[in-house]
Amino acid sequence: MPLTVLDHPLIEHKLTELRDRQTGVAKFRDIVREISMLICYEATKKLPMQDAVVNTPVAEARCRTLTGKKIALVPILRAGLGMVDGVLNLLPFAKVAHIGLYRDPEALKPVAYYYKLPPDIDERECFILDPMLATGGTASAAAKYLRNAGVKKISLLTIIAAPPGIEKFFDEHPDVGLYTCAVDESLNEHGYIVPGLGDAGDRIFGT
Ligand code: URA
């Protein structure tokens, strides 16, 4: 399974701060932005490259640059929005698609309420952004929507994942790369990740 768990002291340190219930909204937002940059760094390791030649002040240098830069970030509203700025810092040329999906609190099933994709989405590599992979329902529905729109290459960037979500996601999307900073123990009866960090959207937006 294409699962990458990012194992790095900076990530572990930042994740500890995110988990801490004492961490306030402004700091939480900042850390989500920083940690999203670090996940993006790992998730873009295989972006296609091409040869390039530039002149340094000293000599000609044979180098490489990114090919095409056809990328779309796809935050799942609303918590995914907290990851956009960090990823855009590294990929400023990316377009941003939006997918509005909320999890019905009773049925714990995804309900779609908004989609807005760039018209050339089928030519772009897509990075779905959603900090918490809990049941896997919303991320899976987002990946399905992108596939139906003709997207060929998709990765899912999350901060914390739970085993049931990972399993469901890979059952439905075995070819989508999943990047996470931690795999937690379980879900509680309300579908929250345990120990997790609480409701990521509420902590990002102060609701
Ligand atoms: N969404 C969250 O924000 N937190 C969880 O623990 C699970 C889903």
JSON list of C-alpha atoms and ligand atoms in Angstrom, two decimals:
[
{"chain": "A", "resi": 1, "resn": "MET", "atom": "CA", "xyz": [0.00, 0.00, 0.00]},
{"chain": "A", "resi": 2, "resn": "PRO", "atom": "CA", "xyz": [1.37, 3.44, -0.89]},
{"chain": "A", "resi": 3, "resn": "LEU", "atom": "CA", "xyz": [1.35, 4.70, 2.72]},
{"chain": "A", "resi": 4, "resn": "THR", "atom": "CA", "xyz": [4.10, 7.08, 3.87]},
{"chain": "A", "resi": 5, "resn": "VAL", "atom": "CA", "xyz": [4.26, 7.88, 7.58]},
{"chain": "A", "resi": 6, "resn": "LEU", "atom": "CA", "xyz": [6.54, 10.88, 7.98]},
{"chain": "A", "resi": 7, "resn": "ASP", "atom": "CA", "xyz": [9.01, 10.09, 10.68]},
{"chain": "A", "resi": 8, "resn": "HIS", "atom": "CA", "xyz": [11.00, 13.23, 11.48]},
{"chain": "A", "resi": 9, "resn": "PRO", "atom": "CA", "xyz": [11.80, 15.05, 14.74]},
{"chain": "A", "resi": 10, "resn": "LEU", "atom": "CA", "xyz": [10.40, 18.37, 13.48]},
{"chain": "A", "resi": 11, "resn": "ILE", "atom": "CA", "xyz": [7.13, 16.76, 12.51]},
{"chain": "A", "resi": 12, "resn": "GLU", "atom": "CA", "xyz": [6.85, 14.84, 15.76]},
{"chain": "A", "resi": 13, "resn": "HIS", "atom": "CA", "xyz": [7.54, 17.99, 17.76]},
{"chain": "A", "resi": 14, "resn": "LYS", "atom": "CA", "xyz": [4.96, 20.04, 15.85]},
{"chain": "A", "resi": 15, "resn": "LEU", "atom": "CA", "xyz": [2.40, 17.26, 16.05]},
{"chain": "A", "resi": 16, "resn": "THR", "atom": "CA", "xyz": [2.79, 17.15, 19.85]},
{"chain": "A", "resi": 17, "resn": "GLU", "atom": "CA", "xyz": [1.98, 20.86, 19.95]},
{"chain": "A", "resi": 18, "resn": "LEU", "atom": "CA", "xyz": [-1.07, 20.32, 17.73]},
{"chain": "A", "resi": 19, "resn": "ARG", "atom": "CA", "xyz": [-2.37, 17.54, 19.93]},
{"chain": "A", "resi": 20, "resn": "ASP", "atom": "CA", "xyz": [-2.05, 19.63, 23.10]},
{"chain": "A", "resi": 21, "resn": "ARG", "atom": "CA", "xyz": [-5.48, 20.96, 24.07]},
{"chain": "A", "resi": 22, "resn": "GLN", "atom": "CA", "xyz": [-3.76, 24.06, 25.53]},
{"chain": "A", "resi": 23, "resn": "THR", "atom": "CA", "xyz": [-2.53, 25.16, 22.09]},
{"chain": "A", "resi": 24, "resn": "GLY", "atom": "CA", "xyz": [-4.60, 28.20, 21.05]},
{"chain": "A", "resi": 25, "resn": "VAL", "atom": "CA", "xyz": [-6.08, 29.00, 17.64]},
{"chain": "A", "resi": 26, "resn": "ALA", "atom": "CA", "xyz": [-3.30, 31.23, 16.28]},
{"chain": "A", "resi": 27, "resn": "LYS", "atom": "CA", "xyz": [-0.53, 28.82, 17.17]},
{"chain": "A", "resi": 28, "resn": "PHE", "atom": "CA", "xyz": [-2.56, 25.83, 15.97]},
{"chain": "A", "resi": 29, "resn": "ARG", "atom": "CA", "xyz": [-3.07, 27.50, 12.59]},
{"chain": "A", "resi": 30, "resn": "ASP", "atom": "CA", "xyz": [0.64, 28.33, 12.29]},
{"chain": "A", "resi": 31, "resn": "ILE", "atom": "CA", "xyz": [1.67, 24.78, 13.08]},
{"chain": "A", "resi": 32, "resn": "VAL", "atom": "CA", "xyz": [-0.83, 23.30, 10.61]},
{"chain": "A", "resi": 33, "resn": "ARG", "atom": "CA", "xyz": [0.70, 25.58, 7.96]},
{"chain": "A", "resi": 34, "resn": "GLU", "atom": "CA", "xyz": [4.26, 24.55, 8.87]},
{"chain": "A", "resi": 35, "resn": "ILE", "atom": "CA", "xyz": [3.52, 20.84, 9.10]},
{"chain": "A", "resi": 36, "resn": "SER", "atom": "CA", "xyz": [1.67, 21.01, 5.76]},
{"chain": "A", "resi": 37, "resn": "MET", "atom": "CA", "xyz": [4.84, 22.37, 4.13]},
{"chain": "A", "resi": 38, "resn": "LEU", "atom": "CA", "xyz": [6.80, 19.44, 5.52]},
{"chain": "A", "resi": 39, "resn": "ILE", "atom": "CA", "xyz": [4.24, 16.91, 4.27]},
{"chain": "A", "resi": 40, "resn": "CYS", "atom": "CA", "xyz": [4.23, 18.62, 0.87]},
{"chain": "A", "resi": 41, "resn": "TYR", "atom": "CA", "xyz": [8.03, 18.35, 0.72]},
{"chain": "A", "resi": 42, "resn": "GLU", "atom": "CA", "xyz": [7.74, 14.57, 1.06]},
{"chain": "A", "resi": 43, "resn": "ALA", "atom": "CA", "xyz": [4.68, 14.16, -1.17]},
{"chain": "A", "resi": 44, "resn": "THR", "atom": "CA", "xyz": [6.32, 16.00, -4.07]},
{"chain": "A", "resi": 45, "resn": "LYS", "atom": "CA", "xyz": [9.48, 13.90, -4.07]},
{"chain": "A", "resi": 46, "resn": "LYS", "atom": "CA", "xyz": [8.58, 12.27, -7.39]},
{"chain": "A", "resi": 47, "resn": "LEU", "atom": "CA", "xyz": [7.39, 15.31, -9.34]},
{"chain": "A", "resi": 48, "resn": "PRO", "atom": "CA", "xyz": [8.59, 15.11, -12.94]},
{"chain": "A", "resi": 49, "resn": "MET", "atom": "CA", "xyz": [11.77, 17.04, -13.73]},
{"chain": "A", "resi": 50, "resn": "GLN", "atom": "CA", "xyz": [13.48, 18.25, -16.89]},
{"chain": "A", "resi": 51, "resn": "ASP", "atom": "CA", "xyz": [17.01, 19.33, -17.70]},
{"chain": "A", "resi": 52, "resn": "ALA", "atom": "CA", "xyz": [17.80, 23.04, -17.66]},
{"chain": "A", "resi": 53, "resn": "VAL", "atom": "CA", "xyz": [20.88, 25.17, -18.17]},
{"chain": "A", "resi": 54, "resn": "VAL", "atom": "CA", "xyz": [21.39, 28.48, -16.37]},
{"chain": "A", "resi": 55, "resn": "ASN", "atom": "CA", "xyz": [24.28, 30.86, -16.05]},
{"chain": "A", "resi": 56, "resn": "THR", "atom": "CA", "xyz": [25.46, 31.45, -12.50]},
{"chain": "A", "resi": 57, "resn": "PRO", "atom": "CA", "xyz": [27.65, 34.52, -11.87]},
{"chain": "A", "resi": 58, "resn": "VAL", "atom": "CA", "xyz": [30.58, 32.10, -12.28]},
{"chain": "A", "resi": 59, "resn": "ALA", "atom": "CA", "xyz": [29.78, 29.58, -15.01]},
{"chain": "A", "resi": 60, "resn": "GLU", "atom": "CA", "xyz": [27.16, 27.65, -16.89]},
{"chain": "A", "resi": 61, "resn": "ALA", "atom": "CA", "xyz": [25.32, 25.17, -14.65]},
{"chain": "A", "resi": 62, "resn": "ARG", "atom": "CA", "xyz": [23.50, 22.10, -15.87]},
{"chain": "A", "resi": 63, "resn": "CYS", "atom": "CA", "xyz": [20.50, 21.73, -13.56]},
{"chain": "A", "resi": 64, "resn": "ARG", "atom": "CA", "xyz": [16.93, 20.48, -13.45]},
{"chain": "A", "resi": 65, "resn": "THR", "atom": "CA", "xyz": [13.56, 22.19, -13.04]},
{"chain": "A", "resi": 66, "resn": "LEU", "atom": "CA", "xyz": [10.03, 20.97, -12.50]},
{"chain": "A", "resi": 67, "resn": "THR", "atom": "CA", "xyz": [8.25, 19.91, -15.68]},
{"chain": "A", "resi": 68, "resn": "GLY", "atom": "CA", "xyz": [4.92, 21.45, -16.48]},
{"chain": "A", "resi": 69, "resn": "LYS", "atom": "CA", "xyz": [3.89, 22.53, -12.98]},
{"chain": "A", "resi": 70, "resn": "LYS", "atom": "CA", "xyz": [0.40, 21.20, -13.64]},
{"chain": "A", "resi": 71, "resn": "ILE", "atom": "CA", "xyz": [-0.76, 20.75, -10.07]},
{"chain": "A", "resi": 72, "resn": "ALA", "atom": "CA", "xyz": [-4.02, 21.31, -8.21]},
{"chain": "A", "resi": 73, "resn": "LEU", "atom": "CA", "xyz": [-4.46, 21.40, -4.46]},
{"chain": "A", "resi": 74, "resn": "VAL", "atom": "CA", "xyz": [-7.82, 20.06, -3.38]},
{"chain": "A", "resi": 75, "resn": "PRO", "atom": "CA", "xyz": [-8.65, 21.03, 0.19]},
{"chain": "A", "resi": 76, "resn": "ILE", "atom": "CA", "xyz": [-11.71, 19.32, 1.60]},
{"chain": "A", "resi": 77, "resn": "LEU", "atom": "CA", "xyz": [-13.78, 22.04, 3.27]},
{"chain": "A", "resi": 78, "resn": "ARG", "atom": "CA", "xyz": [-13.41, 23.10, 5.86]},
{"chain": "A", "resi": 79, "resn": "ALA", "atom": "CA", "xyz": [-10.39, 21.75, 7.75]},
{"chain": "A", "resi": 80, "resn": "GLY", "atom": "CA", "xyz": [-8.40, 21.18, 4.56]},
{"chain": "A", "resi": 81, "resn": "LEU", "atom": "CA", "xyz": [-8.30, 24.96, 4.04]},
{"chain": "A", "resi": 82, "resn": "GLY", "atom": "CA", "xyz": [-5.87, 25.18, 6.96]},
{"chain": "A", "resi": 83, "resn": "MET", "atom": "CA", "xyz": [-3.30, 23.26, 4.90]},
{"chain": "A", "resi": 84, "resn": "VAL", "atom": "CA", "xyz": [-3.53, 25.33, 1.71]},
{"chain": "A", "resi": 85, "resn": "ASP", "atom": "CA", "xyz": [-1.18, 28.21, 2.59]},
{"chain": "A", "resi": 86, "resn": "GLY", "atom": "CA", "xyz": [1.64, 25.93, 3.70]},
{"chain": "A", "resi": 87, "resn": "VAL", "atom": "CA", "xyz": [1.48, 23.86, 0.53]},
{"chain": "A", "resi": 88, "resn": "LEU", "atom": "CA", "xyz": [1.14, 26.97, -1.66]},
{"chain": "A", "resi": 89, "resn": "ASN", "atom": "CA", "xyz": [4.34, 28.31, -0.11]},
{"chain": "A", "resi": 90, "resn": "LEU", "atom": "CA", "xyz": [6.15, 25.47, -1.85]},
{"chain": "A", "resi": 91, "resn": "LEU", "atom": "CA", "xyz": [3.91, 25.19, -4.93]},
{"chain": "A", "resi": 92, "resn": "PRO", "atom": "CA", "xyz": [2.88, 28.81, -5.64]},
{"chain": "A", "resi": 93, "resn": "PHE", "atom": "CA", "xyz": [1.93, 27.95, -9.24]},
{"chain": "A", "resi": 94, "resn": "ALA", "atom": "CA", "xyz": [-0.68, 25.36, -8.16]},
{"chain": "A", "resi": 95, "resn": "LYS", "atom": "CA", "xyz": [-4.38, 25.95, -8.74]},
{"chain": "A", "resi": 96, "resn": "VAL", "atom": "CA", "xyz": [-6.75, 25.38, -5.84]},
{"chain": "A", "resi": 97, "resn": "ALA", "atom": "CA", "xyz": [-9.89, 23.31, -6.31]},
{"chain": "A", "resi": 98, "resn": "HIS", "atom": "CA", "xyz": [-12.46, 23.11, -3.50]},
{"chain": "A", "resi": 99, "resn": "ILE", "atom": "CA", "xyz": [-14.52, 20.15, -2.44]},
{"chain": "A", "resi": 100, "resn": "GLY", "atom": "CA", "xyz": [-17.17, 20.67, 0.23]},
{"chain": "A", "resi": 101, "resn": "LEU", "atom": "CA", "xyz": [-17.96, 17.48, 2.08]},
{"chain": "A", "resi": 102, "resn": "TYR", "atom": "CA", "xyz": [-19.12, 17.15, 5.64]},
{"chain": "A", "resi": 103, "resn": "ARG", "atom": "CA", "xyz": [-19.53, 14.05, 7.67]},
{"chain": "A", "resi": 104, "resn": "ASP", "atom": "CA", "xyz": [-23.11, 13.44, 8.77]},
{"chain": "A", "resi": 105, "resn": "PRO", "atom": "CA", "xyz": [-22.71, 13.20, 12.56]},
{"chain": "A", "resi": 106, "resn": "GLU", "atom": "CA", "xyz": [-25.29, 10.40, 12.89]},
{"chain": "A", "resi": 107, "resn": "ALA", "atom": "CA", "xyz": [-24.53, 8.23, 9.89]},
{"chain": "A", "resi": 108, "resn": "LEU", "atom": "CA", "xyz": [-20.82, 9.22, 9.80]},
{"chain": "A", "resi": 109, "resn": "LYS", "atom": "CA", "xyz": [-21.21, 9.30, 6.00]},
{"chain": "A", "resi": 110, "resn": "PRO", "atom": "CA", "xyz": [-19.93, 12.07, 3.68]},
{"chain": "A", "resi": 111, "resn": "VAL", "atom": "CA", "xyz": [-22.45, 14.59, 2.37]},
{"chain": "A", "resi": 112, "resn": "ALA", "atom": "CA", "xyz": [-21.36, 16.70, -0.62]},
{"chain": "A", "resi": 113, "resn": "TYR", "atom": "CA", "xyz": [-22.37, 20.37, -0.75]},
{"chain": "A", "resi": 114, "resn": "TYR", "atom": "CA", "xyz": [-19.82, 22.17, -2.96]},
{"chain": "A", "resi": 115, "resn": "TYR", "atom": "CA", "xyz": [-17.43, 21.47, -5.83]},
{"chain": "A", "resi": 116, "resn": "LYS", "atom": "CA", "xyz": [-15.33, 23.96, -7.78]},
{"chain": "A", "resi": 117, "resn": "LEU", "atom": "CA", "xyz": [-12.52, 22.60, -9.92]},
{"chain": "A", "resi": 118, "resn": "PRO", "atom": "CA", "xyz": [-10.23, 24.27, -12.49]},
{"chain": "A", "resi": 119, "resn": "PRO", "atom": "CA", "xyz": [-11.47, 23.44, -16.02]},
{"chain": "A", "resi": 120, "resn": "ASP", "atom": "CA", "xyz": [-8.25, 21.57, -16.87]},
{"chain": "A", "resi": 121, "resn": "ILE", "atom": "CA", "xyz": [-8.34, 19.42, -13.73]},
{"chain": "A", "resi": 122, "resn": "ASP", "atom": "CA", "xyz": [-7.94, 16.24, -15.83]},
{"chain": "A", "resi": 123, "resn": "GLU", "atom": "CA", "xyz": [-4.45, 17.44, -16.87]},
{"chain": "A", "resi": 124, "resn": "ARG", "atom": "CA", "xyz": [-3.31, 18.13, -13.31]},
{"chain": "A", "resi": 125, "resn": "GLU", "atom": "CA", "xyz": [-1.72, 16.07, -10.59]},
{"chain": "A", "resi": 126, "resn": "CYS", "atom": "CA", "xyz": [-3.96, 16.52, -7.54]},
{"chain": "A", "resi": 127, "resn": "PHE", "atom": "CA", "xyz": [-3.06, 16.76, -3.87]},
{"chain": "A", "resi": 128, "resn": "ILE", "atom": "CA", "xyz": [-6.10, 16.28, -1.65]},
{"chain": "A", "resi": 129, "resn": "LEU", "atom": "CA", "xyz": [-5.66, 18.12, 1.66]},
{"chain": "A", "resi": 130, "resn": "ASP", "atom": "CA", "xyz": [-7.51, 16.95, 4.75]},
{"chain": "A", "resi": 131, "resn": "PRO", "atom": "CA", "xyz": [-5.79, 16.97, 8.15]},
{"chain": "A", "resi": 132, "resn": "MET", "atom": "CA", "xyz": [-7.71, 14.06, 9.66]},
{"chain": "A", "resi": 133, "resn": "LEU", "atom": "CA", "xyz": [-8.31, 10.69, 7.98]},
{"chain": "A", "resi": 134, "resn": "ALA", "atom": "CA", "xyz": [-10.86, 9.19, 10.36]},
{"chain": "A", "resi": 135, "resn": "THR", "atom": "CA", "xyz": [-13.46, 6.90, 8.75]},
{"chain": "A", "resi": 136, "resn": "GLY", "atom": "CA", "xyz": [-11.99, 7.60, 5.31]},
{"chain": "A", "resi": 137, "resn": "GLY", "atom": "CA", "xyz": [-15.43, 8.44, 3.90]},
{"chain": "A", "resi": 138, "resn": "THR", "atom": "CA", "xyz": [-14.86, 12.07, 2.90]},
{"chain": "A", "resi": 139, "resn": "ALA", "atom": "CA", "xyz": [-11.34, 11.60, 1.52]},
{"chain": "A", "resi": 140, "resn": "SER", "atom": "CA", "xyz": [-12.50, 8.59, -0.44]},
{"chain": "A", "resi": 141, "resn": "ALA", "atom": "CA", "xyz": [-15.50, 10.48, -1.86]},
{"chain": "A", "resi": 142, "resn": "ALA", "atom": "CA", "xyz": [-13.17, 13.35, -2.87]},
{"chain": "A", "resi": 143, "resn": "ALA", "atom": "CA", "xyz": [-10.77, 10.97, -4.64]},
{"chain": "A", "resi": 144, "resn": "LYS", "atom": "CA", "xyz": [-13.72, 9.33, -6.43]},
{"chain": "A", "resi": 145, "resn": "TYR", "atom": "CA", "xyz": [-14.97, 12.72, -7.59]},
{"chain": "A", "resi": 146, "resn": "LEU", "atom": "CA", "xyz": [-11.53, 13.61, -8.97]},
{"chain": "A", "resi": 147, "resn": "ARG", "atom": "CA", "xyz": [-11.23, 10.26, -10.73]},
{"chain": "A", "resi": 148, "resn": "ASN", "atom": "CA", "xyz": [-14.64, 10.82, -12.35]},
{"chain": "A", "resi": 149, "resn": "ALA", "atom": "CA", "xyz": [-13.40, 14.23, -13.48]},
{"chain": "A", "resi": 150, "resn": "GLY", "atom": "CA", "xyz": [-10.54, 12.46, -15.29]},
{"chain": "A", "resi": 151, "resn": "VAL", "atom": "CA", "xyz": [-7.67, 13.05, -12.85]},
{"chain": "A", "resi": 152, "resn": "LYS", "atom": "CA", "xyz": [-4.94, 10.45, -13.28]},
{"chain": "A", "resi": 153, "resn": "LYS", "atom": "CA", "xyz": [-2.53, 11.10, -10.40]},
{"chain": "A", "resi": 154, "resn": "ILE", "atom": "CA", "xyz": [-3.80, 11.78, -6.88]},
{"chain": "A", "resi": 155, "resn": "SER", "atom": "CA", "xyz": [-2.13, 11.96, -3.45]},
{"chain": "A", "resi": 156, "resn": "LEU", "atom": "CA", "xyz": [-3.81, 12.47, -0.10]},
{"chain": "A", "resi": 157, "resn": "LEU", "atom": "CA", "xyz": [-2.00, 14.62, 2.47]},
{"chain": "A", "resi": 158, "resn": "THR", "atom": "CA", "xyz": [-3.18, 14.21, 6.05]},
{"chain": "A", "resi": 159, "resn": "ILE", "atom": "CA", "xyz": [-1.74, 15.03, 9.46]},
{"chain": "A", "resi": 160, "resn": "ILE", "atom": "CA", "xyz": [-3.24, 12.16, 11.47]},
{"chain": "A", "resi": 161, "resn": "ALA", "atom": "CA", "xyz": [-4.79, 8.96, 10.14]},
{"chain": "A", "resi": 162, "resn": "ALA", "atom": "CA", "xyz": [-6.71, 6.19, 11.89]},
{"chain": "A", "resi": 163, "resn": "PRO", "atom": "CA", "xyz": [-6.49, 2.53, 10.85]},
{"chain": "A", "resi": 164, "resn": "PRO", "atom": "CA", "xyz": [-10.16, 2.20, 9.74]},
{"chain": "A", "resi": 165, "resn": "GLY", "atom": "CA", "xyz": [-9.78, 5.25, 7.50]},
{"chain": "A", "resi": 166, "resn": "ILE", "atom": "CA", "xyz": [-6.56, 3.97, 5.96]},
{"chain": "A", "resi": 167, "resn": "GLU", "atom": "CA", "xyz": [-8.16, 0.61, 5.27]},
{"chain": "A", "resi": 168, "resn": "LYS", "atom": "CA", "xyz": [-11.29, 2.05, 3.68]},
{"chain": "A", "resi": 169, "resn": "PHE", "atom": "CA", "xyz": [-9.30, 4.54, 1.64]},
{"chain": "A", "resi": 170, "resn": "PHE", "atom": "CA", "xyz": [-6.96, 1.91, 0.20]},
{"chain": "A", "resi": 171, "resn": "ASP", "atom": "CA", "xyz": [-9.86, -0.49, -0.43]},
{"chain": "A", "resi": 172, "resn": "GLU", "atom": "CA", "xyz": [-11.36, 2.11, -2.73]},
{"chain": "A", "resi": 173, "resn": "HIS", "atom": "CA", "xyz": [-8.18, 3.82, -3.97]},
{"chain": "A", "resi": 174, "resn": "PRO", "atom": "CA", "xyz": [-5.25, 1.40, -3.85]},
{"chain": "A", "resi": 175, "resn": "ASP", "atom": "CA", "xyz": [-3.27, 3.57, -6.27]},
{"chain": "A", "resi": 176, "resn": "VAL", "atom": "CA", "xyz": [-3.49, 6.89, -4.36]},
{"chain": "A", "resi": 177, "resn": "GLY", "atom": "CA", "xyz": [-0.41, 7.82, -2.32]},
{"chain": "A", "resi": 178, "resn": "LEU", "atom": "CA", "xyz": [-1.30, 8.57, 1.30]},
{"chain": "A", "resi": 179, "resn": "TYR", "atom": "CA", "xyz": [1.00, 10.79, 3.38]},
{"chain": "A", "resi": 180, "resn": "THR", "atom": "CA", "xyz": [0.46, 11.19, 7.11]},
{"chain": "A", "resi": 181, "resn": "CYS", "atom": "CA", "xyz": [2.45, 12.27, 10.16]},
{"chain": "A", "resi": 182, "resn": "ALA", "atom": "CA", "xyz": [0.95, 9.66, 12.48]},
{"chain": "A", "resi": 183, "resn": "VAL", "atom": "CA", "xyz": [-1.27, 6.61, 12.55]},
{"chain": "A", "resi": 184, "resn": "ASP", "atom": "CA", "xyz": [-3.31, 6.78, 15.75]},
{"chain": "A", "resi": 185, "resn": "GLU", "atom": "CA", "xyz": [-4.96, 3.99, 17.69]},
{"chain": "A", "resi": 186, "resn": "SER", "atom": "CA", "xyz": [-8.63, 4.10, 16.85]},
{"chain": "A", "resi": 187, "resn": "LEU", "atom": "CA", "xyz": [-11.87, 6.06, 16.45]},
{"chain": "A", "resi": 188, "resn": "ASN", "atom": "CA", "xyz": [-14.35, 6.80, 19.21]},
{"chain": "A", "resi": 189, "resn": "GLU", "atom": "CA", "xyz": [-18.13, 6.38, 18.88]},
{"chain": "A", "resi": 190, "resn": "HIS", "atom": "CA", "xyz": [-18.45, 9.90, 17.40]},
{"chain": "A", "resi": 191, "resn": "GLY", "atom": "CA", "xyz": [-15.90, 9.14, 14.69]},
{"chain": "A", "resi": 192, "resn": "TYR", "atom": "CA", "xyz": [-13.12, 11.20, 16.30]},
{"chain": "A", "resi": 193, "resn": "ILE", "atom": "CA", "xyz": [-9.57, 9.94, 16.12]},
{"chain": "A", "resi": 194, "resn": "VAL", "atom": "CA", "xyz": [-8.17, 8.76, 19.47]},
{"chain": "A", "resi": 195, "resn": "PRO", "atom": "CA", "xyz": [-6.00, 10.32, 20.79]},
{"chain": "A", "resi": 196, "resn": "GLY", "atom": "CA", "xyz": [-6.04, 12.62, 17.72]},
{"chain": "A", "resi": 197, "resn": "LEU", "atom": "CA", "xyz": [-6.21, 16.35, 18.28]},
{"chain": "A", "resi": 198, "resn": "GLY", "atom": "CA", "xyz": [-9.95, 16.99, 18.46]},
{"chain": "A", "resi": 199, "resn": "ASP", "atom": "CA", "xyz": [-11.91, 18.66, 15.69]},
{"chain": "A", "resi": 200, "resn": "ALA", "atom": "CA", "xyz": [-9.29, 20.07, 13.32]},
{"chain": "A", "resi": 201, "resn": "GLY", "atom": "CA", "xyz": [-11.72, 22.54, 11.71]},
{"chain": "A", "resi": 202, "resn": "ASP", "atom": "CA", "xyz": [-12.85, 23.92, 15.06]},
{"chain": "A", "resi": 203, "resn": "ARG", "atom": "CA", "xyz": [-9.26, 24.30, 16.23]},
{"chain": "A", "resi": 204, "resn": "ILE", "atom": "CA", "xyz": [-8.14, 26.01, 12.99]},
{"chain": "A", "resi": 205, "resn": "PHE", "atom": "CA", "xyz": [-11.08, 28.40, 12.81]},
{"chain": "A", "resi": 206, "resn": "GLY", "atom": "CA", "xyz": [-11.79, 28.88, 16.52]},
{"chain": "A", "resi": 207, "resn": "THR", "atom": "CA", "xyz": [-15.38, 27.67, 16.31]},
{"chain": "B", "resi": 1, "resn": "URA", "atom": "N1", "xyz": [-12.21, 15.14, 11.91]},
{"chain": "B", "resi": 1, "resn": "URA", "atom": "C1", "xyz": [-11.57, 15.84, 12.88]},
{"chain": "B", "resi": 1, "resn": "URA", "atom": "O1", "xyz": [-11.44, 17.06, 12.78]},
{"chain": "B", "resi": 1, "resn": "URA", "atom": "N2", "xyz": [-11.07, 15.19, 13.94]},
{"chain": "B", "resi": 1, "resn": "URA", "atom": "C2", "xyz": [-11.20, 13.87, 14.09]},
{"chain": "B", "resi": 1, "resn": "URA", "atom": "O2", "xyz": [-10.71, 13.33, 15.09]},
{"chain": "B", "resi": 1, "resn": "URA", "atom": "C3", "xyz": [-11.86, 13.13, 13.08]},
{"chain": "B", "resi": 1, "resn": "URA", "atom": "C4", "xyz": [-12.36, 13.80, 12.00]}
]
